[in-house]
Short mmCIF file of C-alpha atoms in Angstrom, two decimals:
data_model
loop_
_atom_site.label_atom_id
_atom_site.label_comp_id
_atom_site.label_asym_id
_atom_site.label_seq_id
_atom_site.Cartn_x
_atom_site.Cartn_y
_atom_site.Cartn_z
CA MET J 172 33.63 -52.58 -16.95
CA SER J 173 36.43 -52.96 -14.13
CA VAL J 174 35.85 -52.57 -10.55
CA GLU J 175 38.19 -49.14 -10.55
CA ALA J 176 36.47 -47.75 -13.65
CA LYS J 177 33.00 -48.68 -11.92
CA GLU J 178 34.12 -47.03 -8.65
CA THR J 179 35.37 -43.58 -10.23
CA VAL J 180 31.57 -43.77 -12.47
CA MET J 181 30.40 -44.05 -8.91
CA GLY J 182 32.20 -41.32 -7.35
CA ASN J 183 31.57 -38.79 -9.80
CA LYS J 184 27.61 -39.90 -9.39
CA ASN J 185 28.08 -38.74 -5.46
CA GLU J 186 29.81 -35.51 -6.65
CA PHE J 187 27.61 -32.13 -6.93
CA GLU J 188 26.99 -31.30 -10.13
CA PRO J 189 24.85 -28.36 -10.56
CA LEU J 190 21.89 -28.13 -12.83
CA ILE J 191 21.97 -24.59 -13.83
CA VAL J 192 18.56 -23.90 -16.37
CA ALA J 193 19.08 -20.66 -18.70
CA PHE J 194 16.15 -19.36 -20.58
CA CYS J 195 17.78 -17.66 -23.48
CA CYS J 196 15.57 -15.11 -25.97
CA ASN J 197 15.81 -16.55 -29.73
CA TRP J 198 17.64 -13.64 -31.24
CA CYS J 199 20.18 -12.71 -29.05
CA SER J 200 21.50 -14.71 -25.98
CA TYR J 201 20.11 -17.93 -27.99
CA ALA J 202 22.40 -16.86 -30.55
CA GLY J 203 24.92 -15.98 -28.36
CA ALA J 204 25.32 -19.36 -26.77
CA ASP J 205 25.40 -20.62 -30.52
CA LEU J 206 28.63 -18.42 -31.14
CA ALA J 207 29.63 -19.85 -27.66
CA GLY J 208 29.97 -23.09 -28.96
CA THR J 209 31.18 -22.32 -32.61
CA SER J 210 33.55 -20.37 -30.90
CA ARG J 211 35.02 -23.23 -29.19
CA LEU J 212 34.71 -21.46 -25.53
CA SER J 213 33.79 -23.77 -23.19
CA TYR J 214 30.79 -23.43 -20.76
CA PRO J 215 29.44 -26.16 -18.42
CA ALA J 216 27.32 -28.92 -19.87
CA ASN J 217 25.42 -28.62 -16.83
CA VAL J 218 23.61 -25.27 -18.27
CA LYS J 219 20.85 -26.43 -20.09
CA ILE J 220 19.33 -24.25 -22.13
CA ILE J 221 15.50 -23.18 -23.30
CA ARG J 222 15.13 -21.17 -25.95
CA VAL J 223 11.98 -18.30 -25.40
CA PRO J 224 11.49 -15.85 -28.13
CA CYS J 225 11.49 -13.25 -26.09
CA SER J 226 13.39 -12.57 -22.50
CA CYS J 227 9.65 -11.14 -21.39
CA ARG J 228 8.75 -14.29 -22.09
CA VAL J 229 9.56 -15.90 -18.93
CA ASN J 230 6.95 -15.39 -16.53
CA ALA J 231 8.18 -16.13 -12.97
CA ASN J 232 6.37 -19.13 -12.78
CA PHE J 233 8.81 -20.81 -15.25
CA VAL J 234 11.32 -19.65 -12.49
CA LEU J 235 10.02 -20.87 -9.89
CA ARG J 236 8.73 -24.19 -11.71
CA ALA J 237 12.73 -25.09 -12.54
CA PHE J 238 13.52 -24.49 -9.04
CA GLN J 239 10.77 -26.86 -7.88
CA ARG J 240 11.77 -29.33 -10.41
CA GLY J 241 15.46 -29.73 -9.81
CA ALA J 242 17.37 -26.58 -11.03
CA ASP J 243 20.32 -25.27 -8.96
CA GLY J 244 20.30 -21.88 -10.35
CA VAL J 245 18.20 -20.36 -13.24
CA VAL J 246 19.38 -17.60 -15.58
CA ILE J 247 17.69 -15.39 -17.71
CA ALA J 248 19.36 -14.18 -20.93
CA GLY J 249 18.00 -11.11 -23.28
CA CYS J 250 19.03 -9.05 -25.67
CA HIS J 251 20.33 -5.81 -24.69
CA PRO J 252 17.53 -3.13 -23.48
CA GLY J 253 17.12 -1.19 -27.00
CA ASP J 254 18.48 -4.15 -29.00
CA CYS J 255 14.81 -5.82 -28.76
CA HIS J 256 13.70 -7.80 -31.63
CA TYR J 257 10.12 -6.76 -30.64
CA SER J 258 11.49 -3.35 -29.84
CA THR J 259 10.48 -2.87 -26.09
CA GLY J 260 10.06 -6.69 -24.93
CA ASN J 261 13.35 -6.46 -22.57
CA TYR J 262 12.53 -3.45 -21.04
CA TYR J 263 9.48 -5.31 -19.35
CA THR J 264 11.62 -7.89 -18.49
CA ARG J 265 14.20 -5.55 -16.44
CA ARG J 266 11.19 -3.89 -14.19
CA ARG J 267 9.38 -7.32 -13.98
CA PHE J 268 12.68 -9.19 -13.10
CA SER J 269 14.38 -6.12 -11.26
CA LEU J 270 11.16 -7.12 -8.80
CA LEU J 271 11.54 -10.92 -8.66
CA THR J 272 15.14 -10.81 -7.96
CA ASN J 273 14.76 -8.52 -4.99
CA PHE J 274 11.51 -10.68 -4.11
CA LEU J 275 13.20 -13.95 -4.46
CA GLU J 276 15.75 -12.91 -2.24
CA TYR J 277 13.39 -11.47 0.41
CA VAL J 278 11.81 -14.70 0.82
CA GLY J 279 15.14 -16.37 1.72
CA ILE J 280 16.70 -17.56 -2.03
CA GLU J 281 20.16 -16.94 -2.49
CA GLN J 282 20.76 -13.91 -4.90
CA GLU J 283 23.21 -15.85 -6.60
CA ARG J 284 21.47 -18.95 -7.75
CA PHE J 285 18.86 -16.53 -10.01
CA LYS J 286 20.95 -14.29 -12.63
CA VAL J 287 19.10 -12.58 -15.12
CA ASP J 288 21.55 -10.43 -17.91
CA TRP J 289 22.02 -8.85 -20.95
CA ILE J 290 23.90 -11.20 -23.54
CA SER J 291 23.74 -10.16 -27.41
CA ALA J 292 24.44 -12.59 -30.29
CA ALA J 293 27.93 -11.03 -30.88
CA GLU J 294 28.91 -11.83 -26.99
CA GLY J 295 29.72 -15.86 -27.22
CA ASN J 296 32.09 -15.06 -24.77
CA LYS J 297 30.15 -12.96 -22.33
CA PHE J 298 27.91 -15.93 -22.46
CA ALA J 299 30.26 -18.33 -21.55
CA THR J 300 31.65 -16.32 -18.72
CA VAL J 301 27.98 -15.55 -17.48
CA MET J 302 27.70 -19.28 -17.11
CA ASN J 303 30.94 -20.23 -15.66
CA ASP J 304 30.36 -17.55 -13.05
CA VAL J 305 26.64 -18.70 -12.18
CA LEU J 306 28.05 -22.54 -12.23
CA GLU J 307 30.45 -21.34 -9.88
CA LYS J 308 28.64 -19.53 -7.32
CA VAL J 309 25.65 -22.52 -7.38
CA HIS J 310 28.76 -24.61 -6.75
CA ARG J 311 29.83 -22.70 -4.05
CA LEU J 312 26.28 -23.05 -2.51
CA GLY J 313 26.01 -26.68 -2.99
CA PRO J 314 22.52 -28.03 -3.94
CA ASN J 315 19.52 -26.20 -3.84
CA ARG J 316 16.85 -27.45 -1.19
CA LYS J 317 14.67 -24.40 -1.46
CA LEU J 318 11.33 -24.63 -3.76
CA ARG J 319 12.26 -27.88 -4.18
CA ASP J 320 9.62 -30.33 -4.32
CA ALA J 321 9.93 -33.05 -1.69
CA ARG J 322 8.85 -35.74 -4.50
CA TRP J 323 11.33 -34.44 -7.10
CA LYS J 324 13.86 -36.96 -7.60
CA ARG J 325 17.32 -36.72 -10.13
CA MET H 276 -21.66 6.12 13.25
CA GLU H 277 -25.21 5.74 14.05
CA LYS H 278 -26.45 8.86 12.32
CA ILE H 279 -24.75 7.76 8.97
CA GLY H 280 -26.26 4.68 9.68
CA LEU H 281 -29.83 5.92 9.41
CA LYS H 282 -28.56 8.14 5.98
CA VAL H 283 -27.20 4.99 4.71
CA ARG H 284 -30.80 3.21 4.87
CA ALA H 285 -32.40 6.28 3.76
CA ARG H 286 -30.18 6.84 0.75
CA ALA H 287 -30.75 2.87 -0.26
CA LYS H 288 -34.04 3.38 0.00
CA GLU H 289 -34.69 6.41 -1.56
CA ALA H 290 -32.50 4.78 -4.71
CA LEU H 291 -34.45 1.79 -4.94
CA GLU H 292 -37.57 3.41 -4.71
CA ASN H 293 -36.82 5.73 -7.61
CA ARG H 294 -35.33 2.97 -9.86
CA GLU H 295 -32.07 4.99 -9.75
CA VAL H 296 -30.50 1.54 -9.19
CA ASP H 297 -31.68 -2.12 -9.35
CA GLU H 298 -30.03 -3.23 -6.34
CA VAL H 299 -28.10 -1.88 -3.54
CA MET H 300 -24.76 -3.57 -2.05
CA GLY H 301 -24.60 -2.94 1.41
CA TRP H 302 -23.66 -4.60 4.98
CA LYS H 303 -26.08 -6.47 7.75
CA LYS H 304 -25.86 -7.15 11.04
CA GLY H 305 -25.21 -11.11 11.54
CA GLU H 306 -26.13 -12.88 14.76
CA PHE H 307 -23.01 -12.10 16.69
CA TRP H 308 -21.77 -8.93 17.91
CA TYR H 309 -18.74 -8.76 15.79
CA ASP H 310 -20.90 -10.67 12.62
CA VAL H 311 -21.55 -8.24 9.51
CA TYR H 312 -21.95 -9.86 6.59
CA PRO H 313 -22.71 -8.45 2.56
CA VAL H 314 -26.23 -8.18 1.53
CA PHE H 315 -27.25 -7.32 -1.97
CA ILE H 316 -30.88 -5.92 -1.50
CA THR H 317 -33.36 -5.43 -4.58
CA GLU H 318 -36.36 -3.89 -2.56
CA ALA H 319 -37.27 -1.11 -0.86
CA ASN H 320 -38.29 -2.45 2.09
CA GLU H 321 -35.33 -4.51 2.73
CA ALA H 322 -33.02 -1.24 3.01
CA ASP H 323 -33.97 -1.48 6.89
CA ASP H 324 -31.50 -4.13 7.11
CA LEU H 325 -28.85 -2.46 6.19
CA ILE H 326 -25.90 -1.09 9.19
CA TRP H 327 -22.88 1.24 9.30
CA ASP H 328 -20.96 -0.25 12.07
CA ALA H 329 -17.50 -0.81 13.43
CA PHE H 330 -17.26 -4.18 11.85
CA CYS H 331 -18.15 -3.17 7.98
CA VAL H 332 -15.20 -4.07 6.83
CA ASN H 333 -15.49 -5.90 3.96
CA ASN H 334 -14.74 -4.71 0.96
CA LEU H 335 -17.75 -4.61 -1.27
CA SER H 336 -16.13 -3.58 -4.93
CA LYS H 337 -15.01 -6.94 -5.66
CA TYR H 338 -18.56 -8.04 -5.70
CA LEU H 339 -19.21 -6.01 -8.69
CA ILE H 340 -17.78 -8.04 -11.23
CA GLN H 341 -20.37 -10.86 -10.55
CA LYS H 342 -23.55 -8.22 -10.40
CA GLN H 343 -21.93 -6.64 -13.63
CA LYS H 344 -22.38 -9.95 -15.71
CA GLU H 345 -26.13 -9.85 -14.58
CA ASN H 346 -26.36 -6.16 -16.19
CA LYS H 347 -27.47 -4.62 -13.31
CA LYS H 348 -27.11 -1.19 -12.22
CA VAL H 349 -26.12 -0.97 -9.17
CA GLY H 350 -25.46 0.90 -5.97
CA VAL H 351 -23.06 0.14 -3.26
CA PHE H 352 -21.05 1.67 -0.51
CA LEU H 353 -17.45 2.06 -0.39
CA LYS H 354 -15.00 2.95 2.38
CA GLY H 355 -11.43 4.56 1.81
CA CYS H 356 -10.13 1.38 1.34
CA ASP H 357 -12.31 -0.21 -0.69
CA SER H 358 -12.56 2.88 -3.09
CA LEU H 359 -8.92 2.15 -4.23
CA GLY H 360 -9.86 -1.73 -4.99
CA PHE H 361 -12.79 -0.05 -7.13
CA ASN H 362 -10.61 1.95 -9.08
CA GLN H 363 -8.16 -0.92 -9.73
CA LEU H 364 -10.92 -3.14 -10.95
CA LEU H 365 -12.22 -0.22 -13.01
CA LYS H 366 -8.34 -0.09 -14.69
CA ASP H 367 -8.43 -3.30 -15.03
CA ASN H 368 -11.59 -3.20 -17.31
CA ARG H 369 -13.02 -5.68 -15.14
CA ILE H 370 -16.16 -2.95 -14.13
CA ASP H 371 -18.18 -0.38 -15.83
CA ARG H 372 -17.93 2.84 -14.08
CA ASP H 373 -21.76 3.90 -15.59
CA GLN H 374 -23.08 0.79 -14.08
CA VAL H 375 -22.21 1.58 -10.63
CA VAL H 376 -23.51 4.54 -8.36
CA ILE H 377 -21.11 4.81 -5.30
CA TYR H 378 -22.31 6.06 -1.81
CA GLY H 379 -18.37 6.97 -0.13
CA LEU H 380 -18.48 6.75 3.59
CA PRO H 381 -15.65 8.38 4.98
CA CYS H 382 -14.10 5.71 7.53
CA VAL H 383 -12.41 5.58 10.98
CA GLY H 384 -11.22 2.56 11.32
CA MET H 385 -12.83 -0.68 12.10
CA VAL H 386 -13.17 -2.99 15.08
CA ASP H 387 -10.93 -6.35 15.01
CA PRO H 388 -12.79 -8.83 16.79
CA GLU H 389 -9.84 -11.00 17.75
CA LYS H 390 -8.13 -7.76 19.48
CA VAL H 391 -11.44 -7.31 21.69
CA LYS H 392 -11.14 -11.14 22.48
CA LYS H 393 -7.76 -11.11 23.51
CA GLU H 394 -8.78 -7.96 26.52
CA GLY H 395 -11.55 -10.18 27.34
CA LEU H 396 -13.93 -7.71 26.48
CA ASN H 397 -16.23 -9.99 24.83
CA LYS H 398 -17.84 -11.38 27.38
CA GLY H 399 -21.42 -11.17 27.61
CA LEU H 400 -21.12 -8.87 24.90
CA LEU H 401 -24.42 -7.63 23.10
CA GLU H 402 -22.69 -4.57 20.81
CA ILE H 403 -20.15 -2.61 20.12
CA LYS H 404 -21.04 1.08 19.60
CA ARG H 405 -18.20 3.49 17.60
CA SER H 406 -18.17 7.43 17.51
CA LYS H 407 -15.13 8.51 16.33
CA ASP H 408 -12.12 6.97 18.14
CA GLU H 409 -14.38 6.15 21.49
CA ILE H 410 -15.50 2.64 21.34
CA THR H 411 -18.54 1.55 23.34
CA PHE H 412 -19.10 -2.12 24.80
CA VAL H 413 -22.69 -2.57 25.67
CA THR H 414 -23.07 -5.53 27.79
CA LYS H 415 -26.17 -6.88 29.98
CA GLU H 416 -24.67 -5.07 32.88
CA GLY H 417 -24.31 -1.99 31.34
CA GLU H 418 -21.92 0.32 28.78
CA LYS H 419 -18.34 0.96 28.92
CA LYS H 420 -16.47 2.98 26.98
CA ILE H 421 -12.95 3.26 25.94
CA LEU H 422 -11.11 5.90 24.44
CA GLY H 423 -8.48 4.89 21.88
CA ARG H 424 -7.44 3.16 18.86
CA GLN H 425 -6.20 -0.13 19.91
CA PHE H 426 -8.76 -2.38 19.48
CA ASP H 427 -8.46 -0.94 15.02
CA TYR H 428 -7.29 -3.95 12.73
CA ASP H 429 -3.64 -3.23 12.21
CA LYS H 430 -3.99 -2.56 8.93
CA CYS H 431 -6.76 0.68 9.88
CA LEU H 432 -3.98 2.44 11.92
CA ALA H 433 -1.50 2.51 8.78
CA CYS H 434 -4.68 3.56 6.75
CA ARG H 435 -3.69 6.11 4.07
CA TYR H 436 -6.89 6.95 2.38
CA PRO H 437 -9.72 6.92 5.05
CA ASN H 438 -11.68 8.69 3.06
CA PRO H 439 -13.06 7.16 -0.20
CA VAL H 440 -10.92 8.44 -3.27
CA VAL H 441 -13.63 7.74 -5.53
CA TYR H 442 -17.45 8.59 -5.46
CA ASP H 443 -20.97 9.74 -6.47
CA GLU H 444 -21.98 11.17 -2.92
CA LEU H 445 -20.43 11.30 0.18
CA LEU H 446 -23.11 9.99 3.19
CA ASP H 447 -20.46 11.72 5.74
CA THR H 448 -17.81 14.56 6.05
CA GLU H 449 -14.38 13.46 5.65
CA ILE H 450 -12.08 12.83 8.23
CA ALA H 451 -8.77 14.04 9.06
CA ARG H 452 -6.32 11.60 10.27
CA GLU H 453 -2.57 12.30 10.67
CA VAL H 454 -0.70 9.38 8.71
CA SER H 455 3.25 8.66 8.94
CA GLU H 456 4.79 7.59 5.64
CA MET H 457 7.98 7.16 7.58
CA ASP H 458 7.19 3.41 9.02
CA ARG H 459 4.94 2.46 6.44
CA PHE H 460 7.39 -0.16 5.12
CA LYS H 461 8.88 -1.22 8.59
CA ASP H 462 7.82 -4.66 8.68
CA VAL H 463 9.77 -5.16 5.32
CA GLU H 464 13.02 -3.71 6.42
CA ALA H 465 12.46 -5.81 9.95
CA ILE H 466 12.66 -8.69 8.10
CA GLU H 467 15.27 -7.40 5.12
CA LYS H 468 17.52 -7.17 8.01
CA MET H 469 17.54 -11.24 8.67
CA SER H 470 20.35 -13.69 7.18
CA ILE H 471 19.44 -15.10 4.08
CA THR H 472 18.73 -18.79 5.97
CA GLU H 473 16.54 -16.55 8.89
CA ARG H 474 14.45 -15.11 6.52
CA PHE H 475 13.86 -18.77 4.53
CA GLU H 476 13.35 -20.03 7.67
CA TYR H 477 10.83 -17.43 8.49
CA TRP H 478 8.61 -17.42 5.20
CA SER H 479 8.67 -21.63 5.27
CA ASN H 480 7.21 -21.04 8.86
CA GLN H 481 4.80 -18.93 7.74
CA PHE H 482 4.00 -20.81 4.24
CA SER H 483 3.52 -23.85 5.54
CA LYS H 484 0.60 -22.50 7.68
CA CYS H 485 -1.10 -22.20 4.66
CA ILE H 486 -4.40 -24.62 4.38
CA ARG H 487 -4.61 -23.11 0.62
CA CYS H 488 -8.37 -22.19 1.10
CA ASN H 489 -7.79 -19.41 -1.63
CA ALA H 490 -9.46 -16.57 0.77
CA CYS H 491 -6.44 -14.09 0.51
CA ARG H 492 -7.09 -14.32 -3.51
CA ASN H 493 -10.92 -14.56 -3.62
CA ILE H 494 -10.83 -11.46 -1.68
CA CYS H 495 -8.48 -9.29 -3.28
CA PRO H 496 -9.17 -6.73 -5.96
CA ALA H 497 -6.24 -7.14 -7.68
CA CYS H 498 -6.61 -10.83 -7.89
CA SER H 499 -9.51 -10.73 -10.42
CA CYS H 500 -8.47 -12.80 -13.06
CA GLU H 501 -11.69 -15.00 -14.68
CA LYS H 502 -9.64 -18.22 -14.41
CA CYS H 503 -6.61 -17.94 -12.03
CA VAL H 504 -3.71 -20.07 -12.68
CA PHE H 505 -3.72 -21.83 -9.77
CA ASP H 506 -7.21 -23.10 -10.91
CA ASN H 507 -6.11 -24.64 -13.84
CA VAL H 508 -5.12 -28.49 -12.95
CA ASN H 509 -3.38 -28.97 -16.03
CA ALA H 510 -1.12 -26.42 -15.46
CA GLY H 511 0.79 -28.39 -12.30
CA VAL H 512 1.21 -25.56 -10.34
CA SER H 513 -1.83 -26.59 -8.50
CA SER H 514 -1.75 -30.37 -7.36
CA LYS H 515 -3.23 -29.49 -3.47
CA ALA H 516 -0.52 -31.75 -2.46
CA SER H 517 0.68 -31.13 0.59
CA VAL H 518 4.34 -30.36 0.52
CA ASP H 519 6.00 -26.80 0.96
CA SER H 520 7.08 -26.17 -2.37
CA GLU H 521 3.53 -25.92 -3.55
CA GLU H 522 2.84 -23.30 -0.96
CA GLN H 523 5.88 -21.63 -1.68
CA PHE H 524 5.21 -21.65 -5.37
CA PHE H 525 1.66 -20.24 -4.17
CA HIS H 526 2.64 -17.06 -2.39
CA ILE H 527 5.04 -16.23 -3.93
CA THR H 528 3.15 -16.28 -7.30
CA ARG H 529 0.58 -14.51 -5.61
CA ALA H 530 2.41 -11.60 -4.38
CA TYR H 531 4.03 -11.30 -7.97
CA HIS H 532 1.04 -11.41 -9.66
CA VAL H 533 -0.57 -8.13 -8.15
CA ALA H 534 2.67 -6.70 -7.93
CA GLY H 535 1.79 -3.01 -9.13
CA ARG H 536 -1.74 -3.94 -8.92
CA CYS H 537 -2.03 -4.01 -5.14
CA VAL H 538 -4.04 -1.32 -3.62
CA ASP H 539 -2.65 -2.06 0.41
CA CYS H 540 -6.06 -2.41 1.59
CA GLY H 541 -4.90 -5.08 3.98
CA GLU H 542 -8.10 -7.35 3.30
CA CYS H 543 -5.49 -11.01 2.85
CA THR H 544 -3.78 -10.87 5.96
CA ARG H 545 -7.47 -10.14 7.68
CA VAL H 546 -8.96 -12.96 5.72
CA CYS H 547 -6.24 -15.53 6.10
CA PRO H 548 -7.91 -18.26 8.89
CA ALA H 549 -3.76 -19.17 9.36
CA GLY H 550 -2.35 -15.68 9.74
CA ILE H 551 0.08 -15.37 6.99
CA PRO H 552 1.23 -12.08 7.02
CA LEU H 553 0.70 -11.49 3.33
CA ASP H 554 0.66 -7.54 3.38
CA GLN H 555 4.39 -7.82 4.45
CA LEU H 556 5.06 -10.00 0.77
CA ASN H 557 2.53 -7.00 -0.84
CA HIS H 558 5.17 -4.26 1.21
CA LYS H 559 8.35 -6.18 -0.26
CA ILE H 560 7.13 -5.57 -4.12
CA MET H 561 5.45 -1.50 -3.13
CA LYS H 562 8.60 -0.80 -1.32
CA ASP H 563 10.85 -1.76 -4.25
CA ILE H 564 8.75 -0.43 -7.14
CA ASN H 565 8.76 2.76 -5.28
CA GLU H 566 12.29 2.96 -5.31
CA LEU H 567 13.57 1.56 -8.15
CA TYR H 568 10.61 3.36 -10.52
CA GLY H 569 9.37 6.13 -8.80
CA LYS H 570 6.41 6.40 -6.31
CA TYR H 571 3.49 4.38 -7.05
CA ASP H 572 0.11 3.84 -5.56
CA ALA H 573 -1.95 1.31 -7.01
CA GLY H 574 -5.89 2.69 -6.96
CA VAL H 575 -5.23 6.14 -6.30
CA ASP H 576 -5.23 7.56 -9.77
CA VAL H 577 -7.05 6.03 -12.24
CA SER H 578 -4.73 7.81 -15.09
CA GLN H 579 -1.48 6.55 -13.90
CA ASP H 580 0.56 3.70 -15.89
CA ALA H 581 0.96 0.87 -13.70
CA PRO H 582 4.45 0.49 -12.80
CA LEU H 583 4.92 -3.28 -14.70
CA VAL H 584 3.23 -1.99 -17.66
CA THR H 585 4.83 0.51 -18.63
CA TYR H 586 8.94 1.13 -18.77
CA LYS H 587 11.50 3.74 -19.05
CA LEU H 588 14.28 3.76 -21.05
CA ASP H 589 16.73 4.38 -18.46
CA ASP H 590 15.46 2.27 -16.14
CA ALA H 591 17.19 0.84 -12.93
CA ASP H 592 17.66 -2.72 -12.69
CA SER H 593 18.60 -4.71 -9.47
CA PHE H 594 21.25 -7.65 -11.29
CA THR H 595 23.49 -6.09 -13.19
CA GLU H 596 26.31 -4.15 -11.44
CA HIS H 597 25.79 -0.74 -13.03
CA GLY H 598 21.99 -0.95 -12.75
CA LYS H 599 21.85 1.03 -9.39
CA GLY H 600 19.13 -0.85 -7.90
CA GLY H 601 20.80 -3.57 -6.58
CA LYS H 602 21.67 -4.62 -2.96
#
């Protein structure tokens, strides 16, 4: 590797690259992500998808843990209300994470870092938009230090 | 209160003598003027130890979980706030209603020893007596009477249920207290007005005082899990390291775990040795539940569904643009 090439690599390393953790429901949002991929829509590679059986499988600890261990933003994506594979799961998600969204803001976590949205299997486009949107907002906010474990290293 | 104290002792004695119950739970006087602790008595002659005074603040309902494992019929004295906790335990299927006899005690409010100390009235103090809102300070030199509620716990000043909501026998006449619903969440509103950075700073400062003694968890009638997530070492949520993130994790999780089940008894704030205003966290969630999913008071009505275990098809949410619940 030439010196210049090495420097650009180092330079890129110093630039802030947000890490987004996305909990996607197996039946809708994960398939939506798949569709976004097969349709060759571009969404950022910083989004790490964790597949969950249903959006209501996610509990608040998952979200807090993600922030603790390096996430700059967390997304929870599930089927639209009424479309849940298990009939009622996302109705519970809606109540639980409405409270958590407000609660995290109350303890001082920026609203933009935590996003819940409904993305169906047919909405590859929406998946890409939501992820790009979250990434852009988090990028603007800068690296997350709140809730972060002091021992965490990238 | 002294008259009711007599009734408390008489009723406990009678119940134990007639074997109506196997055990009675009540309060006993300790060494100092503010010292009152819970006792479990099984013999009728021990009933003379029981008291009812201005420091019987400890909620006895949570001890019922342990007692019921011993398969005993228990008689218990409950105040208004304790009875809310009792209902919540009942709803969480932690206790069996048939195995408990509740002696209800309407309560005018309990005296906060810290407030007495702050006023410097604790010097040479032997005893504090209370009848309604008149507080008598008994010292060696004599008695001093003060009228008013300035020594009551903050949580008692905001009390909404001075009378037990569930009981088998009521040992006193019901109390009528005016309660204003208006400023119930004014502590939350004050914090909501801060900027996001101020809010984070405020809460990090509060959380960093935490010594992880788990007192808030142990006293809470809603925190009744057999195995708590913070006791599971393998879950990796409680490594006892002295880092801010673990305290933040604990407090956010604690408040969130009692969402929709917190009866607002204020015990967590009272027992916190570090003085963290935990009720402000609980109040925020209660306020949101009331605003988003309709008015709900945990522990008042056992037949009503808790807000987080039910749903409506057209619920509001706080995260989509058309969700109507956003900030």
